[in-house]
Each structure stands twice: as structure tokens, then as C-alpha cells.
Amino acid sequence: WSLPLKSVFVTFPGDIMKNMTDGELAEGYLKKFGYMDTLQRSGFQSMVSTSKALKRMQRQMGLEETGELDKSTIEAMKKPRCGVPDVAN
Amino acid sequence: YQTFEGDLKWDHKDVTYRILNYSPDMDSALTDDAFARAFKVWSDVTPLTFTRLFDGTADIMISFGKADHGDPYPFDGKDGLLAHAYPPGEGVQGDAHFDDDEYWTLGTGPVVKTRYGNADGAMCHFPFTFEGKTYSSCTTDGRTDNLPWCATTADYSKDKKFGFCPSELLYTFGGNADGAPCVFPFTFLGEEYDSCTTEGRRDGYRWCATTDNFDKDIKYGFCPSRDTAVIGGNSEGEPCHFPFVFLGKTYDSCTSEGRGDGKLWCSTTDNYDDHKKWGFCPDQGYSLFLVAAHEFGHALGLDHSNIRDALMYPMYSYVEDFSLHEDDIQGIQYLYGPKTGPDPKPPQPTTVPYPDPDITDPTNDPRPTEPTTTTPVDPANDACKLTKFDTITVIEGELHFFKDGHYWKMSNRNDGNQGPFSVSERWPAVPAVIDSAFEDILTKKIYFFSGNRFWVYTGQSVLGPRSIEKLGLPNTIQKVEGALQRGKGKVLLFSGENFWRLDVKAQTIDKGYPKYTDVVFGGVPNDAHDVFQYNGHIYFCRDRFYWRMNSRKQVDRVGYVKYDLLKC
């Protein structure tokens, strides 16, 4: 068997969707849709607020409320959706 | 479902909309139709009507745009955010924006409406065969004028039905040239152009001149996307070029190589490595109808739902045979009430079956604001001789009819009513005239309202009388005329033309109340003197009649209290 081709990732000119890390994707998502307020928090506080925000998002989407950035949550964040926030603000 | 803070909604039923521009992905006639069907989703279940305006300011202004499209919420290229809309109100409120970096279809791939030809504007039929070859997209084969065409049936050779496909050589849309086709080459700012361009624009839309010199004639239009055109990327509207070279390898079809998100793309020149010109390949696309129906839900006052199958769920999912989910219906009818058919007319009695004191002499039964000694009801009198009760409610699963210190019971088990029983024997603290009562589902506590006071019985013990202001009701209320349990721990309290929602546990009225009864419960009298819940229906009583409403807030029956409920 030949070794699987090592995929080369190319940055395409004009491609708005940057290759983000899952953490960046999640933080942007939680802020954009109102689960987390945009003011910066530090260290421990930030972790607590992220976990709480994740749980709220998981509840809204009918996912298991783990408070973790698990696979199903990341997949849900990549799905096409409406731009209106989920948490009224 | 959720509504926006303060239950934002239109204060009129005849809502207007205007389509400000179109997407190059779909023929404007298909876009018009998709939006009209999306509005019909909501007008089918509410009293709302939607009228299209072609100029001026409409309630709902609809537009397509890309990335930063003029409001503080930029779109994000292909996929991701598809659209957004604002809740009802002035200015940008109520408007709906659609991301034109998406591929707009009806959800199942290219929708190619033909023009001219001999198929009366029918849609292309893919695949179709022509001279023994099978085509899954429009082609210029068989023609010398380079116009793309398609068959509108599976076999052109047999049926000879065809039409021309969207092409800038055939027509443009928008602009100021009334749809005239492009003229190539044309001059713009002294430069010559042989194809559509985005030059000179910030919104990324492709356009062309419809004369050979734009600088002189200033005539232009937007270019429709060909069905084979790529989406997004940096070559919007250009067709894929097959074969093409990428990282030294040759490709004869779209590929996801080089990307981490698995999306299919192609080069629009023969060599990506040299020219770096690319775009995403057409896929199923997003249903403009479904996304518009969702966004119009926002524009009418609905926020996102957490019911996965509801239209107002935030994520997109294609549904073939769409119908509104109960959650969406409850949400929109909470704001605007149900579709009002003809007002229910109570049956007009041909003869008055009983001497009916109430309608002959209104002074006969003045509604005391303060409980007074009651006019004695002869206990031998059965309930059938009365036409109007002080209140009707369900206690311990049985309908209770209260009148002047007595009550009758109707159980589901048998047809007869039992009574009269004395109120003071069972609930001694409660006055003879009770305006309304309800049994809290969770705690089994029984609340009695009379005038501006209320009592709460828990078994034999009683709390009260207390002022209804303790619950957060305004002191302007003369009396509470009806009570409707709404799910666990919430009760709607009716008075006059309004109702309030009581949080029983918190013992206080929820924010955002009162609401007008006839707005939320359309089709019932708004001066009902009694409102109660029974066997899954809501009953509004006025005089001897009742209006029955089902769970979809539709009035499904109007009848006589004494015949239908008391079984006289």
C-alpha cells in the first residue's frame, strides 16, 4: 500500500474562511451568538465562563451539556446557520 | 419558541415588503416566488397579510449582500452565516439580509430557469441527452453564438424542447439598462473589458456595460451567474476550467485537495499554480425559500427556538416537504393570534327556552364589586335554570359552576350535573360571588378571586383575603374574570380586554404584560366574563354562549353553556 498522500493545505487568495483552531472557532461562535459577553476575562474566570457558555449553547442546540468543546459541539459550530444571536441581547 | 425582548411585533396586520436587489444565482422570477412562498408560511397561520412594494419604504426591506454589506454584522463568505434579520420596528428593524457568497437555490442543486427558446420559461432538465451525449449542465454545443442552452426534458432529440440558460450574453438584471445584455468589449475608466467585472464596486457583484462605452453612456447591468459558474473564491461567476493544474498535478474535476474543510473547488484557468484564480464548485446550495421563511420569522418578532425541527431553529437543514412546526405556530400566534376566519357567530336562539332574567333586565343581576348578601338561589333550582354563572373552572378534574354562593359539578363520568352545593361549607372564607378560580396543577392549591381580593386554599387551610396587587396586578383592575393554566407554574389571568401571566411559584406577574386578549386569542369576544381550561380546550364565555378554542388557538366551536357543558 502506498503511504497516504500528505495533504498540503494552501491559503487561497480571497478565501474569507481562515483555517482557525477549534478554540478560536468556539470563542468566536460563543461571542457572536450571544452565549459569552465579548469583554475579555482572565485565566480561571475565562475558563468558567467558557464552560458555562458552552453548556448554554449545547442546550440550545439539543446537544449533550458537557461544557466541553467536544466533537459534536465543534461540528455544530461549523454548520451553516442564521446570523441572529441565540441569546437575546 | 422565543420572542424578542418586550415581544417586539408589528402594530398592524397588513405588513409590506420590498425586494431591493437580487442574487445572480437564481432568476429573479424564482426569487420573487421563493419570497412570496416564505411569507405565505406565516400568513397561513396568522391574520397577517404581506403586500409587495416596488418603491419607497416597506416594513420588511429584503436585500442580498456580501461580507460587510452596510450594517454592523458582516457576513463571512461561503457557508457559516447564511442570512440575518432584525425584529419589527422602524428603519433597519424588520429588514432581512441574505449572504450572496452563498449559493442560493431551492436546496437541491442548480435551479436553471430558461428564457426564450420554445419551452415557455420551463426549468432545465438535468441530465438531458443531445445528439447521443448526456449533459448535466447548460451547454453551447450545437450553437455558433456561444449562448448556453439546455433541454427542458430528458431527451432533446425526441422532444425538441429547449430554452436559453442564464448568461450575460442574453440578459442582465438590476442596473439601469432594463435587462439589456452585455456588450463586449466595453470601455470603463478608459480600460477595455471582455467579460463581466467587479472593478469599480465594493460589494463584489459582477457587472458589465450594455453599450461599448460605459464612460460615455453610463448604461450597465449585473451579470447572472451561469449554472457552471464557481461560487465565491476570487473568480465569482467564471466557469471551472478543466483540466487544470494544482501543485503540479492535473485535475479533470472539482477537488477538495489543499483545503482543510473538505469543500470542492476548481481553478478557473488552466493552471492554478500560475494564476491563483479559483472558486467553489456549485453544490446543492441553500434553499432561499427555507432561509427566507426563517428570516421572515425574525422580521415578524420570533427569536430562535431550541426545537430542532422548528423552522426557527438556528441551524439550516434542508426539508423537502416543508410545514411549520407546532412550536413555530405557537410562537407566531402568541404574537399575532391565529388566522381569523369569519368571526364565529353564536347560534341565534329562535325561542328563549327559559325565562331569561339576564337579558330582560340588566339591573336584575348587577355585578357587585364588593361581595354583598346574595340573592338566594333556591337550592331546588337546578343549574339548567341559570344562564350565566359567576365562574366556571376545573377542580379535581371536574367542571365546577359557581353562582351566588352555590356550585354544581359536572364530572366526565356521567352526564348529569350534581348540586347545588354550598360554597361556604367547603370554602368558608370565600365570599358568595366568585369572579374566577383556578386549581394550580403543581401544588393543587385553589385560588379564588372576588373583586380585587383573592384567597388561596391548600386543602382546608386558607390564606387570604389579600389584595390582587400582591400578585403584581394593577390596582385599576375591578375583578379577575378568568384564569388559564399555561404549562407548569404559569397561569393567565384575564380582566376586561387584557390578560396577565402569573408565575405561580414566584407569585408575581411576568414582565411584558398585559397583552390584548383579542390579539393573542383571535376570534373570541374580548369582553368574555369567564375564561377557563377544560379537556385541552380553552373556553371563553359571554352570556349563555361559549367560544371553544383548540391548542392551535383556533376557535373550533361556539355553543350554549347549558346544553353542551351542563348537559341540560
XYZ file of C-alpha atoms in Angstrom:
657
model
C 0.000 0.000 0.000
C 1.380 3.475 -0.758
C 1.604 5.874 2.190
C -1.485 8.152 2.279
C -0.795 11.353 0.389
C 0.131 14.027 2.915
C -2.455 16.714 2.344
C -0.952 20.088 1.720
C -3.093 22.960 2.938
C -2.979 26.003 0.701
C -4.138 29.502 1.548
C -6.425 30.501 -1.281
C -6.447 34.230 -2.155
C -9.812 35.811 -1.227
C -10.828 32.873 0.979
C -12.667 34.519 3.880
C -12.850 31.376 5.986
C -9.376 31.280 7.575
C -8.202 27.935 8.927
C -8.995 28.622 12.582
C -8.135 26.425 15.550
C -11.147 24.833 17.240
C -10.599 27.086 20.244
C -10.658 30.211 18.077
C -13.720 28.929 16.236
C -15.520 28.225 19.527
C -14.671 31.534 21.145
C -15.783 33.455 18.074
C -19.010 31.440 17.850
C -19.937 31.824 21.526
C -19.407 35.573 21.359
C -21.083 36.089 18.003
C -24.274 34.309 19.062
C -24.555 35.873 22.477
C -23.511 32.967 24.671
C -20.491 34.802 26.027
C -20.103 38.526 26.506
C -17.292 39.993 24.476
C -15.447 41.624 27.371
C -12.136 39.890 27.987
C -11.860 37.747 31.082
C -8.656 36.421 32.509
C -7.456 32.933 33.343
C -9.714 30.912 35.626
C -12.696 33.217 35.193
C -12.396 32.826 31.447
C -12.474 29.036 31.714
C -15.580 29.075 33.913
C -17.403 31.482 31.645
C -16.449 29.466 28.562
C -17.663 26.238 30.089
C -20.928 27.877 31.157
C -21.337 29.441 27.740
C -20.678 26.093 26.065
C -23.346 24.450 28.212
C -25.866 27.110 27.219
C -25.030 26.649 23.553
C -25.226 22.865 23.871
C -28.650 23.176 25.464
C -29.905 25.497 22.730
C -28.698 23.065 20.070
C -30.046 19.987 21.808
C -26.537 18.597 22.389
C -25.246 16.810 25.492
C -24.459 19.543 28.013
C -20.833 18.703 28.782
C -19.406 22.198 28.994
C -16.546 20.730 26.948
C -15.517 21.571 23.415
C -16.284 18.043 22.217
C -16.546 16.804 18.645
C -20.304 17.180 18.230
C -20.141 20.724 19.564
C -17.402 21.727 17.131
C -19.320 20.155 14.275
C -22.446 22.082 15.267
C -20.432 25.299 15.280
C -19.342 24.670 11.699
C -22.861 24.123 10.401
C -24.495 26.819 8.244
C -26.966 28.891 10.256
C -28.792 32.159 10.748
C -26.740 35.125 11.885
C -29.219 36.310 14.525
C -27.812 35.695 18.049
C -29.392 32.858 20.065
C -29.218 34.748 23.332
C -31.227 37.941 23.245
C -29.005 40.915 23.808
C -40.100 29.355 20.825
C -38.789 32.744 21.914
C -39.891 36.245 21.130
C -37.606 39.255 21.295
C -37.259 41.299 24.469
C -40.558 43.096 25.000
C -42.401 40.890 22.476
C -41.500 43.190 19.557
C -44.117 42.844 16.830
C -45.797 44.860 14.084
C -48.669 47.018 15.321
C -50.569 46.396 12.078
C -51.664 43.284 10.250
C -51.034 44.421 6.662
C -47.237 44.145 6.534
C -45.378 45.366 3.439
C -42.112 44.143 1.906
C -39.789 45.240 -0.886
C -37.040 43.304 -2.677
C -34.144 45.737 -3.092
C -31.847 43.562 -5.199
C -31.337 40.016 -6.484
C -28.764 37.275 -6.281
C -27.064 36.292 -9.564
C -27.635 32.645 -8.574
C -31.349 32.493 -9.324
C -33.642 34.019 -11.907
C -35.441 36.996 -10.357
C -38.808 35.332 -11.007
C -37.710 32.353 -8.911
C -36.502 34.679 -6.161
C -39.798 36.583 -6.156
C -41.667 33.289 -5.883
C -39.450 31.944 -3.091
C -40.015 35.080 -1.006
C -43.757 35.074 -1.658
C -43.997 31.430 -0.538
C -41.890 32.212 2.525
C -44.317 34.948 3.569
C -47.257 32.636 2.930
C -45.848 30.235 5.532
C -46.691 32.886 8.155
C -49.852 34.370 6.635
C -51.351 30.873 6.578
C -51.393 30.722 10.380
C -51.933 34.351 11.415
C -54.190 37.296 10.495
C -51.127 38.913 8.815
C -51.123 39.850 5.139
C -47.998 40.647 3.088
C -48.038 43.173 0.277
C -45.073 43.721 -2.043
C -43.973 47.298 -2.739
C -41.774 48.209 -5.702
C -40.529 51.522 -4.409
C -40.438 53.609 -1.267
C -40.007 52.187 2.224
C -41.639 48.920 3.190
C -41.795 47.346 6.649
C -39.523 44.484 5.546
C -36.746 45.576 3.167
C -35.067 42.500 1.650
C -31.567 42.585 0.189
C -28.616 40.416 -0.773
C -25.085 41.388 0.190
C -21.596 40.026 0.809
C -19.202 40.281 3.734
C -19.531 43.874 5.011
C -22.863 44.799 3.467
C -23.590 48.042 5.276
C -24.708 47.066 8.773
C -22.583 46.216 11.822
C -22.892 42.452 11.213
C -20.752 41.399 8.219
C -21.270 38.061 6.533
C -18.463 35.532 6.366
C -18.040 34.163 2.859
C -19.442 30.850 1.704
C -21.291 28.755 4.351
C -21.209 29.799 8.024
C -23.681 32.687 8.317
C -26.368 32.436 5.645
C -28.565 35.415 6.474
C -29.909 37.551 9.295
C -32.907 39.748 10.001
C -33.984 42.356 12.510
C -37.068 42.281 14.775
C -40.034 44.517 13.898
C -39.695 48.271 14.141
C -38.600 51.380 12.273
C -35.609 51.764 9.933
C -33.409 48.688 9.664
C -35.763 46.925 12.081
C -37.744 44.290 10.240
C -35.232 44.071 7.389
C -33.783 40.784 6.090
C -30.284 40.361 4.575
C -29.065 37.300 2.650
C -25.367 36.441 2.203
C -24.624 36.385 -1.501
C -21.402 34.491 -1.065
C -23.764 31.546 -0.605
C -25.071 29.523 -3.494
C -28.806 30.261 -3.479
C -31.003 27.514 -4.921
C -34.161 25.744 -3.776
C -31.987 23.379 -1.756
C -31.380 20.607 -4.278
C -28.778 21.962 -6.669
C -28.902 24.410 -9.595
C -32.345 25.809 -10.453
C -31.968 26.954 -14.024
C -34.969 28.785 -15.428
C -34.784 29.138 -19.203
C -35.646 32.174 -21.286
C -36.728 32.330 -24.934
C -36.437 29.016 -26.826
C -39.707 27.093 -27.143
C -40.296 25.880 -23.580
C -42.113 28.943 -22.174
C -39.515 29.568 -19.487
C -39.534 25.973 -18.191
C -36.670 24.794 -15.971
C -33.718 22.903 -17.446
C -33.955 19.142 -17.115
C -30.644 17.712 -15.898
C -29.349 15.379 -17.130
C -30.560 15.622 -20.713
C -29.309 13.970 -23.873
C -28.467 15.793 -27.097
C -27.145 14.029 -30.161
C -26.282 10.967 -28.107
C -24.323 12.883 -25.462
C -25.549 13.390 -21.870
C -25.336 16.837 -20.294
C -25.655 17.725 -16.588
C -25.269 21.457 -17.153
C -26.053 24.021 -19.830
C -24.010 23.799 -22.997
C -23.108 25.886 -26.053
C -22.732 22.701 -28.118
C -24.699 22.840 -31.333
C -24.607 26.636 -31.467
C -22.254 29.148 -33.027
C -23.380 32.180 -30.998
C -21.814 30.847 -27.791
C -25.167 31.093 -25.967
C -25.613 28.372 -23.287
C -28.836 26.388 -23.617
C -30.451 23.258 -22.197
C -33.254 20.839 -22.910
C -36.292 21.089 -20.672
C -37.000 17.367 -20.990
C -34.677 14.370 -20.618
C -34.289 13.785 -24.352
C -33.855 16.770 -26.667
C -33.592 14.651 -29.763
C -37.073 13.238 -29.079
C -38.928 16.261 -27.608
C -37.031 19.160 -29.164
C -37.931 21.298 -26.117
C -35.228 23.786 -25.191
C -34.524 27.207 -23.677
C -31.542 29.501 -23.091
C -29.676 29.468 -19.790
C -28.710 32.445 -17.641
C -25.889 34.255 -19.387
C -24.667 37.835 -19.522
C -24.805 37.478 -23.312
C -28.567 37.040 -23.056
C -29.615 39.472 -20.298
C -28.532 41.395 -17.227
C -30.534 42.190 -14.072
C -30.803 45.333 -11.940
C -28.676 48.269 -13.066
C -30.219 50.858 -15.392
C -30.386 49.085 -18.714
C -33.735 47.298 -18.310
C -32.099 43.891 -18.537
C -30.210 44.503 -21.810
C -27.359 42.012 -22.442
C -23.710 42.923 -22.013
C -21.689 44.391 -24.869
C -18.121 43.086 -25.130
C -15.645 44.576 -25.244
C -16.757 47.681 -23.353
C -14.729 50.589 -22.069
C -14.740 51.517 -18.382
C -12.445 54.199 -16.968
C -10.511 54.012 -20.195
C -9.874 50.276 -19.848
C -11.323 47.660 -22.166
C -13.209 44.670 -20.693
C -14.037 41.413 -22.455
C -16.084 39.947 -19.602
C -18.097 40.913 -16.540
C -16.083 42.568 -13.817
C -16.276 43.567 -10.152
C -13.997 46.515 -10.821
C -15.357 49.822 -9.542
C -17.556 48.179 -6.927
C -17.027 47.332 -3.235
C -19.855 44.827 -2.964
C -18.204 42.176 -5.128
C -21.065 41.969 -7.635
C -20.168 41.309 -11.279
C -21.462 43.858 -13.778
C -20.978 44.917 -17.395
C -21.794 47.811 -19.700
C -24.720 47.346 -22.081
C -23.097 49.643 -24.642
C -19.499 49.593 -25.831
C -18.550 52.625 -23.722
C -19.665 52.918 -20.098
C -17.715 56.132 -19.597
C -19.854 57.780 -22.269
C -23.267 56.073 -21.897
C -23.280 55.057 -18.219
C -25.530 52.118 -19.079
C -24.950 48.927 -17.044
C -26.459 45.782 -15.580
C -25.465 42.928 -13.236
C -24.350 39.629 -14.699
C -26.383 36.497 -13.951
C -24.246 33.548 -12.825
C -24.024 30.712 -15.291
C -25.040 27.348 -13.898
C -21.463 26.125 -14.255
C -20.011 29.200 -12.540
C -17.917 28.893 -9.417
C -19.131 30.394 -6.155
C -17.098 32.740 -4.006
C -13.313 32.435 -4.233
C -11.717 35.163 -6.332
C -13.342 34.340 -9.673
C -17.057 34.619 -8.872
C -19.160 33.821 -11.914
C -16.371 32.287 -14.002
C -16.756 28.645 -15.042
C -14.304 25.967 -13.946
C -11.511 25.279 -16.412
C -10.953 21.561 -16.915
C -8.330 20.184 -16.887
C -6.358 22.438 -14.569
C -3.024 22.072 -12.817
C -2.706 22.372 -8.997
C 0.548 21.749 -7.134
C 1.876 20.195 -10.315
C -0.960 17.643 -10.556
C -3.673 17.716 -13.268
C -7.359 17.670 -12.282
C -10.347 16.954 -14.560
C -12.984 17.679 -11.932
C -13.551 19.630 -8.757
C -11.330 18.689 -5.820
C -11.022 19.309 -2.069
C -7.250 18.911 -2.193
C -5.418 21.772 -0.489
C -8.293 22.559 1.850
C -8.949 21.506 5.412
C -12.730 21.955 5.226
C -13.430 19.385 2.518
C -15.141 21.894 0.229
C -14.926 21.208 -3.514
C -13.177 23.873 -5.591
C -11.700 24.292 -9.066
C -9.382 26.585 -10.945
C -10.957 28.951 -13.458
C -7.808 28.916 -15.604
C -5.751 26.012 -16.899
C -3.095 26.474 -14.195
C -3.901 27.400 -10.574
C -0.237 27.460 -9.617
C 0.412 30.243 -12.132
C -2.797 32.291 -11.930
C -4.240 31.554 -8.449
C -7.780 32.017 -9.889
C -10.302 29.725 -8.167
C -13.807 29.275 -6.751
C -16.060 26.730 -5.026
C -17.914 24.299 -7.232
C -21.729 24.510 -7.362
C -23.257 22.171 -4.737
C -26.829 21.627 -3.502
C -26.852 25.204 -2.377
C -29.185 26.637 0.282
C -32.924 26.862 -0.149
C -33.771 30.533 -0.464
C -37.346 29.654 0.440
C -36.444 27.930 3.720
C -33.893 30.513 4.809
C -36.278 33.336 3.901
C -39.134 31.755 5.846
C -36.817 31.586 8.876
C -35.597 35.167 8.477
C -39.123 36.480 7.979
C -39.965 34.779 11.276
C -37.385 37.078 12.866
C -38.735 40.067 10.929
C -42.155 39.315 12.452
C -40.870 39.029 16.006
C -39.744 35.451 16.586
C -36.309 34.756 18.038
C -34.594 31.367 17.831
C -36.227 28.194 19.041
C -34.405 25.252 20.650
C -36.718 22.743 18.996
C -34.518 21.022 16.409
C -37.343 20.512 13.883
C -38.720 24.007 14.220
C -38.231 26.489 11.390
C -36.870 28.992 13.907
C -34.075 26.628 14.987
C -30.820 28.491 14.273
C -29.174 25.859 12.064
C -30.077 25.265 8.406
C -31.275 21.864 7.306
C -32.975 21.117 4.003
C -36.547 19.815 4.237
C -38.327 18.583 1.126
C -41.993 18.812 2.122
C -41.874 21.739 4.485
C -44.582 22.507 7.022
C -44.442 24.743 10.060
C -43.713 23.017 13.370
C -46.231 23.426 16.199
C -43.597 25.387 18.104
C -43.352 27.971 15.293
C -47.152 28.210 15.118
C -47.486 28.721 18.848
C -44.779 31.360 18.765
C -46.211 33.410 15.920
C -49.779 33.067 17.203
C -48.603 34.161 20.630
C -47.718 37.436 18.946
C -50.483 37.829 16.382
C -53.194 35.282 17.190
C -54.436 32.646 14.739
C -55.682 33.164 11.234
C -59.084 34.644 11.758
C -61.666 33.052 9.608
C -65.178 34.553 9.677
C -65.994 35.707 13.237
C -67.807 32.869 14.986
C -71.468 33.776 15.230
C -73.170 32.248 18.270
C -76.299 30.343 17.255
C -79.224 32.828 17.392
C -81.956 31.253 19.531
C -85.268 31.059 17.691
C -87.143 30.957 21.047
C -85.891 31.705 24.548
C -86.003 28.214 26.121
C -86.200 29.622 29.634
C -87.445 32.892 31.059
C -84.095 34.565 30.970
C -83.952 37.350 33.569
C -80.483 38.384 32.489
C -81.377 39.680 29.065
C -84.661 41.343 30.077
C -83.500 43.438 32.977
C -79.767 44.082 33.291
C -80.310 45.549 36.749
C -81.611 42.189 37.729
C -78.148 40.883 38.352
C -75.763 43.815 38.919
C -72.198 42.549 39.320
C -71.321 43.683 42.854
C -67.750 44.906 43.058
C -67.820 44.120 46.742
C -69.330 40.808 47.852
C -72.792 41.522 49.277
C -75.529 39.283 50.624
C -76.586 37.204 47.690
C -79.967 36.857 46.114
C -80.981 33.447 47.427
C -80.833 30.680 44.866
C -83.446 28.147 45.577
C -81.330 25.027 46.144
C -84.084 23.073 44.476
C -83.310 25.089 41.367
C -81.169 23.042 39.062
C -78.340 24.698 37.200
C -80.279 24.471 33.965
C -82.485 27.349 35.022
C -79.488 29.676 35.176
C -77.976 31.231 32.092
C -74.923 32.929 33.435
C -72.559 31.699 36.134
C -70.196 33.698 38.316
C -67.365 31.456 37.232
C -66.648 28.048 35.780
C -63.458 26.145 36.408
C -61.995 22.668 36.762
C -61.237 21.491 40.310
C -60.012 17.968 40.939
C -60.724 17.147 37.309
C -64.384 18.170 37.433
C -66.084 21.227 35.958
C -67.440 23.467 38.730
C -70.158 26.061 38.021
C -70.359 28.780 40.687
C -73.333 31.078 41.225
C -74.189 33.180 44.256
C -72.680 31.010 46.972
C -73.592 27.688 45.364
C -71.834 25.454 42.913
C -72.636 22.498 40.702
C -70.239 19.853 39.480
C -70.039 18.101 36.129
C -67.883 15.041 36.106
C -66.659 13.394 32.920
C -68.074 10.135 34.179
C -71.781 10.786 33.981
C -73.943 13.172 32.066
C -75.813 14.787 34.883
C -74.640 17.717 36.901
C -74.589 17.343 40.657
C -75.562 20.054 43.077
C -76.219 22.622 44.210
C -73.567 22.508 46.940
C -72.846 25.356 49.305
C -69.591 27.216 48.716
C -69.392 28.313 52.376
C -69.492 24.711 53.570
C -66.426 23.724 51.528
C -64.551 27.024 51.373
C -65.935 29.095 54.276
C -63.584 32.074 53.836
C -64.631 32.736 50.258
C -67.450 35.237 49.561
C -70.629 34.184 47.756
C -69.786 35.878 44.471
C -66.628 34.475 42.948
C -65.324 36.177 39.806
C -62.847 33.426 38.929
C -61.000 30.486 40.368
C -58.311 28.004 39.367
C -56.573 24.976 40.782
C -52.797 25.142 40.439
C -51.729 21.970 38.623
C -48.500 21.516 40.542
C -49.483 22.358 44.126
C -53.247 21.591 43.955
C -53.816 24.910 45.688
C -57.119 26.554 44.755
C -57.127 30.275 44.071
C -60.394 32.249 44.358
C -60.772 35.804 43.089
C -63.573 38.176 44.079
C -63.390 41.874 43.311
C -59.820 42.997 43.948
C -59.102 40.308 46.558
C -58.006 36.695 46.400
C -57.857 33.631 48.642
C -55.633 30.557 48.381
C -56.901 27.240 49.768
C -54.486 24.415 50.485
C -56.803 21.604 51.500
C -58.828 23.110 54.377
C -56.366 25.864 55.262
C -56.748 29.244 53.640
C -54.526 32.252 53.050
C -56.415 35.496 52.472
C -58.152 37.652 51.670
C -55.215 39.517 50.137
C -55.197 42.271 47.538
C -54.546 41.168 43.973
C -51.849 43.854 43.904
C -49.816 41.391 45.987
C -49.530 39.351 42.772
C -48.375 42.370 40.829
C -51.735 43.075 39.204
C -52.528 46.793 38.854
C -54.962 48.348 41.325
C -57.036 49.507 38.357
C -58.434 46.016 37.929
C -62.046 45.709 39.077
C -62.032 41.919 39.048
C -60.245 38.920 37.592
C -62.645 37.225 35.180
C -60.760 34.201 34.044
C -57.752 32.004 34.680
C -55.963 29.700 32.285
C -53.245 27.314 33.331
C -50.420 27.517 30.754
C -47.996 24.660 31.387
C -46.306 24.188 34.708
C -46.426 27.110 37.053
C -47.857 29.749 34.736
C -51.440 30.993 34.775
C -53.002 33.644 32.536
C -55.343 35.979 34.409
C -57.955 37.804 32.358
C -59.633 41.078 33.085
C -61.539 43.178 30.549
C -59.691 43.219 27.246
C -56.340 42.247 28.779
C -54.563 39.310 30.311
C -51.504 38.925 32.518
C -49.238 35.888 33.019
C -48.807 34.875 36.658
C -45.728 32.955 37.708
C -47.403 30.899 40.426
C -44.197 29.874 42.106
C -42.798 33.400 42.202
C -46.296 34.731 42.963
C -45.774 37.587 40.575
C -46.785 38.724 37.126
C -44.233 38.075 34.331
C -42.702 41.025 32.510
C -44.190 42.226 29.247
C -47.815 42.020 30.349
C -50.699 42.827 29.939
C -51.429 41.748 26.401
C -54.655 42.213 24.478
C -56.834 39.111 24.631
C -58.109 39.506 21.089
C -54.570 39.800 19.716
C -53.341 36.556 21.181
C -56.665 34.737 21.213
C -58.135 35.988 17.975
C -61.752 35.206 17.199
C -63.222 35.209 20.705
C -65.192 38.007 22.377
C -62.861 40.374 24.163
C -65.447 41.005 26.879
C -65.809 37.413 27.983
C -66.866 37.295 31.635
C -65.310 33.904 32.138
C -62.322 32.066 30.725
C -61.325 28.551 31.705
C -59.459 25.477 30.505
C -61.243 22.141 30.110
C -60.271 18.894 28.376
C -57.458 20.519 26.394
C -59.615 23.382 25.136
C -59.910 26.992 26.216
C -63.434 28.332 26.793
C -64.414 31.973 26.625
C -67.926 32.579 27.994
C -70.174 35.529 27.351
C -73.825 35.439 28.444
C -75.114 31.942 27.790
C -72.641 31.158 24.998
C -69.090 29.855 24.931
C -66.372 30.069 22.306
C -64.111 26.982 22.362
C -60.502 27.303 21.193
C -58.191 24.401 20.382
C -54.478 24.119 21.141
C -53.656 25.849 17.875
C -55.616 28.826 19.128
C -58.335 28.303 16.546
C -61.947 28.742 17.564
C -63.402 25.364 16.680
C -66.833 25.627 18.310
C -69.373 28.121 19.591
C -72.238 26.790 21.675
C -74.507 27.035 24.727
C -73.003 26.585 28.202
C -76.131 24.912 29.498
C -76.630 22.386 26.721
C -73.055 21.490 25.862
C -71.309 21.827 29.203
C -74.078 21.362 31.749
C -75.731 18.798 29.531
C -79.173 20.266 30.265
